[in-house]
Amino acid sequence: QQQVRQSPQSLTVWEGETAILNCSYEDSTFDYFPWYRLFPGESPALLIAIRPVSNKKEDGRFTIFFNKREKKLSLHITDSQPGDSATYFCAAKNTGNYKYVFGAGTRLKVIA
Amino acid sequence: GGIITQTPKFLIGQEGQKLTLKCQQNFNHDTMYWYRQDSGKGLRLIYYSITENDLQKGDLSEGYDASREKKSSFSLTVTSAQKNEMAVFLCASRPGQGSAEQFFGPGTRLTVL
């Protein structure tokens, strides 16, 4: 049972374009959604996170759009740079539970 | 600031062998986690520990044991390594219920011959 799904599995965009990474979930009790970025050879690091009290969270070129009714969220990376090339994981958790559920990841490649 | 260290960085074992992976954190975090990362499958939770001497099974605990004897360390044992198994094992920690952010270690890459 995969509670958090990500699409596409891989994505290639040109430098300067907006990359859109999608995530959906099943458990309506999830109330914290972090995105982690993993560069090859490094460990995952928190990029940006959102709670359902908001439908949008912005941090520089990174924006999360959240649709609670449809249980979907997306990460938009504007003005994509080759240095953004990495694997991006969407995760979910609910308050009071220590467990995080991760999606399978989207491998992003930005071509100069 | 703090750091999470995992040892060894690379681990090569034989089929049926018992293998132990270690994780240390100096954040003074309460909660620690062990994840397995396989290509195309994201991170899957093996074990987690809310505090010292606590152990909780994750979705992938079969074939693994864990130990949290000190607040700063969390060990994972592969009880019987499977041939052709190859994965990265990631340790993570977080302060406690007040903060949801996890911090990850650099990983241990396991290869079973």
PDB file of N, CA and C in Angstrom, chain B residues 26-73:
ATOM      1  N   ASN B  26      24.897  14.050  17.540  1.00  0.00           N
ATOM      2  CA  ASN B  26      25.238  14.922  18.667  1.00  0.00           C
ATOM      3  C   ASN B  26      24.303  16.123  18.747  1.00  0.00           C
ATOM      4  N   PHE B  27      23.117  15.977  18.148  1.00  0.00           N
ATOM      5  CA  PHE B  27      22.105  17.031  18.255  1.00  0.00           C
ATOM      6  C   PHE B  27      21.407  17.000  19.611  1.00  0.00           C
ATOM      7  N   ASN B  28      21.540  15.891  20.331  1.00  0.00           N
ATOM      8  CA  ASN B  28      20.763  15.641  21.537  1.00  0.00           C
ATOM      9  C   ASN B  28      19.275  15.467  21.201  1.00  0.00           C
ATOM     10  N   HIS B  29      19.020  14.909  20.025  1.00  0.00           N
ATOM     11  CA  HIS B  29      17.648  14.656  19.594  1.00  0.00           C
ATOM     12  C   HIS B  29      17.071  13.427  20.292  1.00  0.00           C
ATOM     13  N   ASP B  30      15.758  13.505  20.527  1.00  0.00           N
ATOM     14  CA  ASP B  30      15.082  12.391  21.188  1.00  0.00           C
ATOM     15  C   ASP B  30      14.823  11.220  20.247  1.00  0.00           C
ATOM     16  N   THR B  31      14.369  11.519  19.045  1.00  0.00           N
ATOM     17  CA  THR B  31      13.851  10.481  18.154  1.00  0.00           C
ATOM     18  C   THR B  31      14.844  10.169  17.046  1.00  0.00           C
ATOM     19  N   MET B  32      15.031   8.897  16.796  1.00  0.00           N
ATOM     20  CA  MET B  32      15.935   8.465  15.728  1.00  0.00           C
ATOM     21  C   MET B  32      15.248   7.437  14.856  1.00  0.00           C
ATOM     22  N   TYR B  33      15.704   7.367  13.604  1.00  0.00           N
ATOM     23  CA  TYR B  33      15.065   6.534  12.589  1.00  0.00           C
ATOM     24  C   TYR B  33      16.117   5.782  11.766  1.00  0.00           C
ATOM     25  N   TRP B  34      15.706   4.620  11.280  1.00  0.00           N
ATOM     26  CA  TRP B  34      16.464   3.907  10.259  1.00  0.00           C
ATOM     27  C   TRP B  34      15.561   3.708   9.044  1.00  0.00           C
ATOM     28  N   TYR B  35      16.064   4.150   7.882  1.00  0.00           N
ATOM     29  CA  TYR B  35      15.354   3.981   6.621  1.00  0.00           C
ATOM     30  C   TYR B  35      16.216   3.151   5.671  1.00  0.00           C
ATOM     31  N   ARG B  36      15.525   2.497   4.768  1.00  0.00           N
ATOM     32  CA  ARG B  36      16.205   1.816   3.665  1.00  0.00           C
ATOM     33  C   ARG B  36      15.805   2.522   2.377  1.00  0.00           C
ATOM     34  N   GLN B  37      16.801   2.847   1.575  1.00  0.00           N
ATOM     35  CA  GLN B  37      16.528   3.500   0.297  1.00  0.00           C
ATOM     36  C   GLN B  37      16.935   2.571  -0.836  1.00  0.00           C
ATOM     37  N   ASP B  38      15.962   2.157  -1.600  1.00  0.00           N
ATOM     38  CA  ASP B  38      16.205   1.386  -2.813  1.00  0.00           C
ATOM     39  C   ASP B  38      15.865   2.270  -4.003  1.00  0.00           C
ATOM     40  N   SER B  39      16.581   2.032  -5.088  1.00  0.00           N
ATOM     41  CA  SER B  39      16.349   2.843  -6.271  1.00  0.00           C
ATOM     42  C   SER B  39      14.902   2.734  -6.723  1.00  0.00           C
ATOM     43  N   GLY B  40      14.241   3.852  -6.901  1.00  0.00           N
ATOM     44  CA  GLY B  40      12.870   3.856  -7.387  1.00  0.00           C
ATOM     45  C   GLY B  40      11.815   3.564  -6.341  1.00  0.00           C
ATOM     46  N   LYS B  41      12.235   3.395  -5.102  1.00  0.00           N
ATOM     47  CA  LYS B  41      11.253   3.054  -4.069  1.00  0.00           C
ATOM     48  C   LYS B  41      11.231   4.040  -2.917  1.00  0.00           C
ATOM     49  N   GLY B  42      11.909   5.120  -2.992  1.00  0.00           N
ATOM     50  CA  GLY B  42      11.883   6.089  -1.913  1.00  0.00           C
ATOM     51  C   GLY B  42      12.504   5.562  -0.646  1.00  0.00           C
ATOM     52  N   LEU B  43      12.153   6.163   0.458  1.00  0.00           N
ATOM     53  CA  LEU B  43      12.689   5.777   1.755  1.00  0.00           C
ATOM     54  C   LEU B  43      11.633   4.972   2.504  1.00  0.00           C
ATOM     55  N   ARG B  44      12.018   3.822   2.973  1.00  0.00           N
ATOM     56  CA  ARG B  44      11.073   2.971   3.723  1.00  0.00           C
ATOM     57  C   ARG B  44      11.574   2.790   5.151  1.00  0.00           C
ATOM     58  N   LEU B  45      10.684   2.994   6.082  1.00  0.00           N
ATOM     59  CA  LEU B  45      11.045   2.990   7.500  1.00  0.00           C
ATOM     60  C   LEU B  45      11.240   1.573   8.014  1.00  0.00           C
ATOM     61  N   ILE B  46      12.378   1.349   8.636  1.00  0.00           N
ATOM     62  CA  ILE B  46      12.695   0.028   9.183  1.00  0.00           C
ATOM     63  C   ILE B  46      12.369  -0.010  10.671  1.00  0.00           C
ATOM     64  N   TYR B  47      12.993   0.875  11.422  1.00  0.00           N
ATOM     65  CA  TYR B  47      12.771   0.991  12.863  1.00  0.00           C
ATOM     66  C   TYR B  47      12.868   2.468  13.232  1.00  0.00           C
ATOM     67  N   TYR B  48      12.220   2.821  14.331  1.00  0.00           N
ATOM     68  CA  TYR B  48      12.450   4.117  14.919  1.00  0.00           C
ATOM     69  C   TYR B  48      12.415   4.007  16.431  1.00  0.00           C
ATOM     70  N   SER B  49      12.942   5.043  17.064  1.00  0.00           N
ATOM     71  CA  SER B  49      13.067   5.032  18.523  1.00  0.00           C
ATOM     72  C   SER B  49      12.716   6.419  19.041  1.00  0.00           C
ATOM     73  N   ILE B  50      11.721   6.474  19.904  1.00  0.00           N
ATOM     74  CA  ILE B  50      11.238   7.760  20.395  1.00  0.00           C
ATOM     75  C   ILE B  50      12.193   8.351  21.417  1.00  0.00           C
ATOM     76  N   THR B  51      12.812   7.485  22.182  1.00  0.00           N
ATOM     77  CA  THR B  51      13.776   7.920  23.190  1.00  0.00           C
ATOM     78  C   THR B  51      14.690   6.751  23.530  1.00  0.00           C
ATOM     79  N   GLU B  52      15.649   7.001  24.391  1.00  0.00           N
ATOM     80  CA  GLU B  52      16.597   5.964  24.788  1.00  0.00           C
ATOM     81  C   GLU B  52      15.864   4.713  25.267  1.00  0.00           C
ATOM     82  N   ASN B  53      16.338   3.557  24.786  1.00  0.00           N
ATOM     83  CA  ASN B  53      15.794   2.242  25.136  1.00  0.00           C
ATOM     84  C   ASN B  53      14.406   1.956  24.554  1.00  0.00           C
ATOM     85  N   ASP B  54      13.895   2.853  23.737  1.00  0.00           N
ATOM     86  CA  ASP B  54      12.611   2.597  23.078  1.00  0.00           C
ATOM     87  C   ASP B  54      12.852   2.077  21.669  1.00  0.00           C
ATOM     88  N   LEU B  55      12.038   1.137  21.215  1.00  0.00           N
ATOM     89  CA  LEU B  55      12.123   0.632  19.846  1.00  0.00           C
ATOM     90  C   LEU B  55      10.726   0.471  19.279  1.00  0.00           C
ATOM     91  N   GLN B  56      10.546   0.937  18.047  1.00  0.00           N
ATOM     92  CA  GLN B  56       9.262   0.816  17.367  1.00  0.00           C
ATOM     93  C   GLN B  56       9.516   0.268  15.967  1.00  0.00           C
ATOM     94  N   LYS B  57       8.711  -0.693  15.546  1.00  0.00           N
ATOM     95  CA  LYS B  57       8.885  -1.260  14.214  1.00  0.00           C
ATOM     96  C   LYS B  57       8.267  -0.361  13.157  1.00  0.00           C
ATOM     97  N   GLY B  58       8.973  -0.284  12.042  1.00  0.00           N
ATOM     98  CA  GLY B  58       8.427   0.399  10.888  1.00  0.00           C
ATOM     99  C   GLY B  58       7.809  -0.604   9.937  1.00  0.00           C
ATOM    100  N   ASP B  59       7.589  -0.184   8.705  1.00  0.00           N
ATOM    101  CA  ASP B  59       6.918  -1.055   7.731  1.00  0.00           C
ATOM    102  C   ASP B  59       7.828  -2.162   7.203  1.00  0.00           C
ATOM    103  N   LEU B  60       9.135  -2.010   7.406  1.00  0.00           N
ATOM    104  CA  LEU B  60      10.086  -2.931   6.775  1.00  0.00           C
ATOM    105  C   LEU B  60      10.967  -3.622   7.813  1.00  0.00           C
ATOM    106  N   SER B  61      10.430  -3.890   8.993  1.00  0.00           N
ATOM    107  CA  SER B  61      11.271  -4.367  10.095  1.00  0.00           C
ATOM    108  C   SER B  61      11.672  -5.834   9.993  1.00  0.00           C
ATOM    109  N   GLU B  62      10.959  -6.617   9.202  1.00  0.00           N
ATOM    110  CA  GLU B  62      11.287  -8.042   9.115  1.00  0.00           C
ATOM    111  C   GLU B  62      12.679  -8.232   8.534  1.00  0.00           C
ATOM    112  N   GLY B  63      13.503  -9.003   9.255  1.00  0.00           N
ATOM    113  CA  GLY B  63      14.876  -9.235   8.819  1.00  0.00           C
ATOM    114  C   GLY B  63      15.873  -8.288   9.459  1.00  0.00           C
ATOM    115  N   TYR B  64      15.364  -7.424  10.344  1.00  0.00           N
ATOM    116  CA  TYR B  64      16.220  -6.441  10.999  1.00  0.00           C
ATOM    117  C   TYR B  64      15.960  -6.424  12.509  1.00  0.00           C
ATOM    118  N   ASP B  65      16.993  -6.055  13.251  1.00  0.00           N
ATOM    119  CA  ASP B  65      16.868  -5.753  14.672  1.00  0.00           C
ATOM    120  C   ASP B  65      17.479  -4.375  14.892  1.00  0.00           C
ATOM    121  N   ALA B  66      17.092  -3.727  15.982  1.00  0.00           N
ATOM    122  CA  ALA B  66      17.648  -2.408  16.283  1.00  0.00           C
ATOM    123  C   ALA B  66      17.945  -2.309  17.769  1.00  0.00           C
ATOM    124  N   SER B  67      18.772  -1.343  18.099  1.00  0.00           N
ATOM    125  CA  SER B  67      19.155  -1.137  19.495  1.00  0.00           C
ATOM    126  C   SER B  67      19.387   0.334  19.763  1.00  0.00           C
ATOM    127  N   ARG B  68      18.775   0.856  20.823  1.00  0.00           N
ATOM    128  CA  ARG B  68      18.973   2.268  21.210  1.00  0.00           C
ATOM    129  C   ARG B  68      19.373   2.272  22.687  1.00  0.00           C
ATOM    130  N   GLU B  69      20.637   2.015  22.932  1.00  0.00           N
ATOM    131  CA  GLU B  69      21.109   1.918  24.306  1.00  0.00           C
ATOM    132  C   GLU B  69      21.469   3.271  24.891  1.00  0.00           C
ATOM    133  N   LYS B  70      21.762   4.223  24.024  1.00  0.00           N
ATOM    134  CA  LYS B  70      22.063   5.575  24.474  1.00  0.00           C
ATOM    135  C   LYS B  70      21.246   6.540  23.643  1.00  0.00           C
ATOM    136  N   LYS B  71      21.001   7.706  24.168  1.00  0.00           N
ATOM    137  CA  LYS B  71      20.227   8.697  23.435  1.00  0.00           C
ATOM    138  C   LYS B  71      20.927   9.062  22.129  1.00  0.00           C
ATOM    139  N   SER B  72      22.235   9.065  22.135  1.00  0.00           N
ATOM    140  CA  SER B  72      22.976   9.539  20.976  1.00  0.00           C
ATOM    141  C   SER B  72      23.214   8.475  19.908  1.00  0.00           C
ATOM    142  N   SER B  73      22.933   7.218  20.197  1.00  0.00           N
ATOM    143  CA  SER B  73      23.264   6.193  19.211  1.00  0.00           C
ATOM    144  C   SER B  73      22.104   5.237  18.955  1.00  0.00           C
TER     145      SER B  73
END
